Coordinates of C-alpha atoms and ligand atoms in Angstrom, one line a residue:
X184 CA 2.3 16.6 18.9
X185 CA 1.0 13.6 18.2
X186 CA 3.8 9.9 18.8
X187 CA 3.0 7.0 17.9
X188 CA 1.9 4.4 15.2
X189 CA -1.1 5.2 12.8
X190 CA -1.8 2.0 10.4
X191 CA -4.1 2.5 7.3
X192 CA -5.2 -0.8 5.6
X193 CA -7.8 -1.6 2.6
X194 CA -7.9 -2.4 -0.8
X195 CA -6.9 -0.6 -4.0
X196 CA -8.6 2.7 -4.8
X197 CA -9.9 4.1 -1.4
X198 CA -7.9 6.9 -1.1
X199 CA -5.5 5.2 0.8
X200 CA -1.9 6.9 -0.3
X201 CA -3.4 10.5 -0.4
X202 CA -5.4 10.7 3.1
X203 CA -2.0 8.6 4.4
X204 CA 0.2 11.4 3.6
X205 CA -2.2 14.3 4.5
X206 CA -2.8 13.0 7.7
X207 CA 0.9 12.8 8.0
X208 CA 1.5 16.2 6.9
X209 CA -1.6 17.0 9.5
X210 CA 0.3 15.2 12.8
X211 CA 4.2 16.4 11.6
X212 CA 4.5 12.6 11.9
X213 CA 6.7 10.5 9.1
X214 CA 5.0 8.4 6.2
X215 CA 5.3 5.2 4.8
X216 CA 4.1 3.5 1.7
X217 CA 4.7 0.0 2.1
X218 CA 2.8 -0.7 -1.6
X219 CA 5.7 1.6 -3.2
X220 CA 8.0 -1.1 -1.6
X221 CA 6.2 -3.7 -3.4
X222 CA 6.2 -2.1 -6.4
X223 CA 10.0 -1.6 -6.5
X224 CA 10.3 -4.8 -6.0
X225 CA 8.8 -5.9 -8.7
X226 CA 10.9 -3.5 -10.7
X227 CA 13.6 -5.9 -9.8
X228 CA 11.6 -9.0 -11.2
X229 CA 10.8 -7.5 -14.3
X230 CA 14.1 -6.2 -15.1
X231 CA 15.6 -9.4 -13.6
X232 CA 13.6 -11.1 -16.9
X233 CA 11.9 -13.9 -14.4
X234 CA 8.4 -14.8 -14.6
X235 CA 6.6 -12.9 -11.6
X236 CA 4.3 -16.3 -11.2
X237 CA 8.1 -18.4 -10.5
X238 CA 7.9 -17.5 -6.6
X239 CA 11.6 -19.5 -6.1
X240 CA 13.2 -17.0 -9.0
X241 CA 11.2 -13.8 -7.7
X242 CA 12.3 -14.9 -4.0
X243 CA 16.4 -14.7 -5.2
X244 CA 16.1 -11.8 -7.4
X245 CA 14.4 -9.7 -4.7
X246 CA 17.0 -11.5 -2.1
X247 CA 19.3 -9.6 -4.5
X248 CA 18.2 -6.2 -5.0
X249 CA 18.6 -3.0 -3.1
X250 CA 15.3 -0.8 -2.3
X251 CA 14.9 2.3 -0.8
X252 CA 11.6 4.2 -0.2
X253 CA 11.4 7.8 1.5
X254 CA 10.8 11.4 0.9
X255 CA 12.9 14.0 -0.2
X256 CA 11.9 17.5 0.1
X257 CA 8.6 16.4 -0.5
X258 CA 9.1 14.3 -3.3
X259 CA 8.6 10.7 -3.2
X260 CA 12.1 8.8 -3.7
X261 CA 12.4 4.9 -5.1
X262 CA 15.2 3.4 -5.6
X263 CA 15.9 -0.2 -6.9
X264 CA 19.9 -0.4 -7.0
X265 CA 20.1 3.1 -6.6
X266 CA 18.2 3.5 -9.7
X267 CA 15.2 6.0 -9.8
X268 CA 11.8 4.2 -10.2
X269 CA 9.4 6.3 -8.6
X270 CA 7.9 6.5 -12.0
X271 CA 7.6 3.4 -13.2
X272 CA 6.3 1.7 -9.8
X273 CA 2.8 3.5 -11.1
X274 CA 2.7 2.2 -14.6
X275 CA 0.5 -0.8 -15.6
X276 CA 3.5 -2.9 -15.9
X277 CA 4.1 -3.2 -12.9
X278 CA 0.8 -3.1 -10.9
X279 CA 0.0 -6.4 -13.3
X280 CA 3.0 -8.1 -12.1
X281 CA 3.0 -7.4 -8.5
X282 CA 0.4 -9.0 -6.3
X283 CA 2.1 -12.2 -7.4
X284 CA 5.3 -10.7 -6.5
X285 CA 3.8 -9.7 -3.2
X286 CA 2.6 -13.3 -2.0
X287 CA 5.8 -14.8 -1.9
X288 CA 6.5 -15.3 1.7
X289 CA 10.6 -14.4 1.7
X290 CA 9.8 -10.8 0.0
X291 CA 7.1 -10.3 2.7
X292 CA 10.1 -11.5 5.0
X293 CA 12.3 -9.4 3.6
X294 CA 10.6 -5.9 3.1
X295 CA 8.6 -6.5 6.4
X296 CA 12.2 -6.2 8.9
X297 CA 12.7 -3.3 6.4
X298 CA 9.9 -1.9 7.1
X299 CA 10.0 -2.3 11.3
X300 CA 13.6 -1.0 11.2
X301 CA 12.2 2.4 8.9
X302 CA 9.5 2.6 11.4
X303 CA 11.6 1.8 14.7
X304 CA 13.8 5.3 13.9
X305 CA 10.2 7.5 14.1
X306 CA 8.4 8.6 17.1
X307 CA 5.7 9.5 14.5
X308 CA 4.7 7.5 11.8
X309 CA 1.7 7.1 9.6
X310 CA 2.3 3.5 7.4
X311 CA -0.1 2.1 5.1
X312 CA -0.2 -1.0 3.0
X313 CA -2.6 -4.5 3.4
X314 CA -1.4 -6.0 5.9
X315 CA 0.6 -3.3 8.7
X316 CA -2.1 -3.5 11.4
X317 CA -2.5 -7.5 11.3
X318 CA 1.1 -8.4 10.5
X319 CA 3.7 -5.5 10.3
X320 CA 2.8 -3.3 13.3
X321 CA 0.4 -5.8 15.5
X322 CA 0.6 -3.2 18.3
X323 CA 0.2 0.2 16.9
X324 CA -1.6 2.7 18.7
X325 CA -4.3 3.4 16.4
X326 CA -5.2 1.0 13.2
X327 CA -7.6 1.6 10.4
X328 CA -8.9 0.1 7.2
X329 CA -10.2 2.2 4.9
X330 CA -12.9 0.9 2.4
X331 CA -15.2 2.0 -0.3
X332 CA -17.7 0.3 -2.4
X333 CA -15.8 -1.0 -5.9
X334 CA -17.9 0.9 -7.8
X335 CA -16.6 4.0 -6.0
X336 CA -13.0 2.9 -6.0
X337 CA -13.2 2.2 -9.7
X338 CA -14.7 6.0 -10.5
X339 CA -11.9 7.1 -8.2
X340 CA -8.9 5.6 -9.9
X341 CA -10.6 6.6 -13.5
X342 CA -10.9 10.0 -11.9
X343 CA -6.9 10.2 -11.0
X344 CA -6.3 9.0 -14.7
X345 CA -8.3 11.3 -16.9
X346 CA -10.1 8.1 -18.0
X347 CA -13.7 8.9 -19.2
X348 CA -14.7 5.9 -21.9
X349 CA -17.2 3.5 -20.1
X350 CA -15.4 0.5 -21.0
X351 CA -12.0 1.8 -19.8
X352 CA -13.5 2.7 -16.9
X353 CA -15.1 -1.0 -16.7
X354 CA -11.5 -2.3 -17.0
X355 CA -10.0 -0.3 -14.1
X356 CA -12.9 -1.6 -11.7
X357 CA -12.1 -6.0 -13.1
X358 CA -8.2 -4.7 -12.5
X359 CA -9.0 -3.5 -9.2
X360 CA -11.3 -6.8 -8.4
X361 CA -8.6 -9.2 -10.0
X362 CA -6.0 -7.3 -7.4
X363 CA -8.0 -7.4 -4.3
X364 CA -9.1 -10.8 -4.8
X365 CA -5.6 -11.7 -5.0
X366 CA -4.7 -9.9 -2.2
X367 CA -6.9 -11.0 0.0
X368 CA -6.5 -14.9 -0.6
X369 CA -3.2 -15.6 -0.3
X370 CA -1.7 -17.4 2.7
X371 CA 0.8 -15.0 3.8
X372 CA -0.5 -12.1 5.3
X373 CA -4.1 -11.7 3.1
X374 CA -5.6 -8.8 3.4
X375 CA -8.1 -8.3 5.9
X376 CA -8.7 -5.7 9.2
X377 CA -7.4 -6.0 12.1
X378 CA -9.2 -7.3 14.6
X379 CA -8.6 -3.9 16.9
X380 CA -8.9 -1.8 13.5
X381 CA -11.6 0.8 13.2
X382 CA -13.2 0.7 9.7
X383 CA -14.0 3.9 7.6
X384 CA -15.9 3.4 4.7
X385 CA -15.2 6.3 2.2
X386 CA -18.2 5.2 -0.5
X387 CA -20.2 8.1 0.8
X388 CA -17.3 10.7 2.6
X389 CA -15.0 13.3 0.5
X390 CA -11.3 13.3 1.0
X391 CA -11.2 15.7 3.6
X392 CA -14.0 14.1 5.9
X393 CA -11.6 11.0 5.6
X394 CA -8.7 12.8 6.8
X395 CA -10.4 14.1 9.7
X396 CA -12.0 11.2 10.5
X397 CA -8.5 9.4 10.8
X398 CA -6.7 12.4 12.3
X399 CA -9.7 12.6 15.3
X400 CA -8.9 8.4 15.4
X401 CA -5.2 9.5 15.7
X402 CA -5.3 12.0 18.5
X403 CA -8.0 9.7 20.6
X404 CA -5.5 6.7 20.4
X405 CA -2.8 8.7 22.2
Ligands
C5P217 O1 -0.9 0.1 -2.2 P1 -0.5 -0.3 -3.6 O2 -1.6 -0.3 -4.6 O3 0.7 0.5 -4.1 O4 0.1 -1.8 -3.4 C1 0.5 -2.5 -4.5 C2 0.4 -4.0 -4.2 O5 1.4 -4.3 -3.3 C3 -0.9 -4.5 -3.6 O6 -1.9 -4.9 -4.5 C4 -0.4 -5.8 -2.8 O7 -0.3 -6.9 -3.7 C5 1.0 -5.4 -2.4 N1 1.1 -4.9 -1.0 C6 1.2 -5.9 0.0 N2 1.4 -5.5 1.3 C7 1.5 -4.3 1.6 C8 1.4 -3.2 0.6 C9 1.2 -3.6 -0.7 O8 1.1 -7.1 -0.3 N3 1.7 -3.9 2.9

């Protein structure tokens, strides 16, 4: 079977998390969702009661906290303090809150050695997030960053949440912008490709094209 490191990059709303796990599930490697990581941790920030824009606060009560991602029979597991949040990372709470909580350099510090350590223990792993193929896993085998246009990405992530009304829908695509923009210019680790990454733009591909398209990346890079 396939060993090795498979890195999937890119913005909010490509797909990103479900062609992640099915090409997984497709190589019998392991999975890891970096973002869910994120989110937990801003879990711990908004339950700590600090302002997720006070990088010197979010930096100790992260420093503090206790978070586990994996999977468990399938299910995804989050844990901040060994409390279940796997839930509540997906809520609109929290995906306000963290790309703030994300550019502070000592979480990156601290959830990136996490991160190496998780992926160290697999001979197979399929990891995505924004920056695992620049920063995270600089010599992976085989890195890609998925794109779409935003129009695309917007439709998409009103798809996944039932949303139909025009102007909701016109909210979810300034949300995405707002993120992506965030994302992309901080000074820690922005998001961008890799220079070695292979880019798949989904605007015009269904899932399962995507998922062969990586998987046929995977198996080349061996
Ligand atoms: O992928 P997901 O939408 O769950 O990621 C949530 C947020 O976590 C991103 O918008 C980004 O701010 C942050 N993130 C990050 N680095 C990663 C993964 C996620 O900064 N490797």
């Amino acid at each position: 079977g396939f060993r090795g490191q498979v890195t999937l990059d890119g913005p909010s709303g490509t797909g990103k998390s479900s062609v992640a796990r099915a090409v997984a599930a497709r190589l019998g490697a392991a999975y890891l969702d970096t973002g869910a990581m994120y989110r937990a941790a801003t879990v711990a920030v908004l339950d700590g009661g600090v302002d997720p824009d006070d990088a010197e606060a979010v930096a100790r009560v992260v420093a503090a906290a206790r978070i586990e991602v994996g999977t468990t029979a399938g299910e995804e597991v989050v844990l901040v303090d060994g409390v279940d949040v796997a839930e509540r990372i997906r809520g609109a709470e929290v995906t306000r809150a963290v790309s703030p909580v994300s550019a502070v350099p000592a979480v990156r510090r601290q959830l990136v050695d996490q991160q190496r350590a998780l992926v160290e223990a697999a001979d197979a792993v399929v990891v995505e997030g924004r920056d695992i193929g620049t920063v995270v896993l600089p010599d992976a085998t085989c890195k890609i960053y998925l794109t779409a246009a935003p129009e695309v990405r917007a439709e998409r992530r009103a798809g996944q949440l039932g949303v139909t009304d025009p102007a909701e829908i016109a909210a979810l695509a300034e949300d995405l912008r707002r993120r992506d923009e965030y994302d992309s210019s901080r000074a820690d680790s922005p998001l961008r490709p890799a220079s070695d990454a292979v880019i798949v733009d989904s605007t015009d591909l269904d899932r399962e094209a995507v998922i062969d398209r990586v998987c046929e990346l995977a198996g080349r890079a061996v």
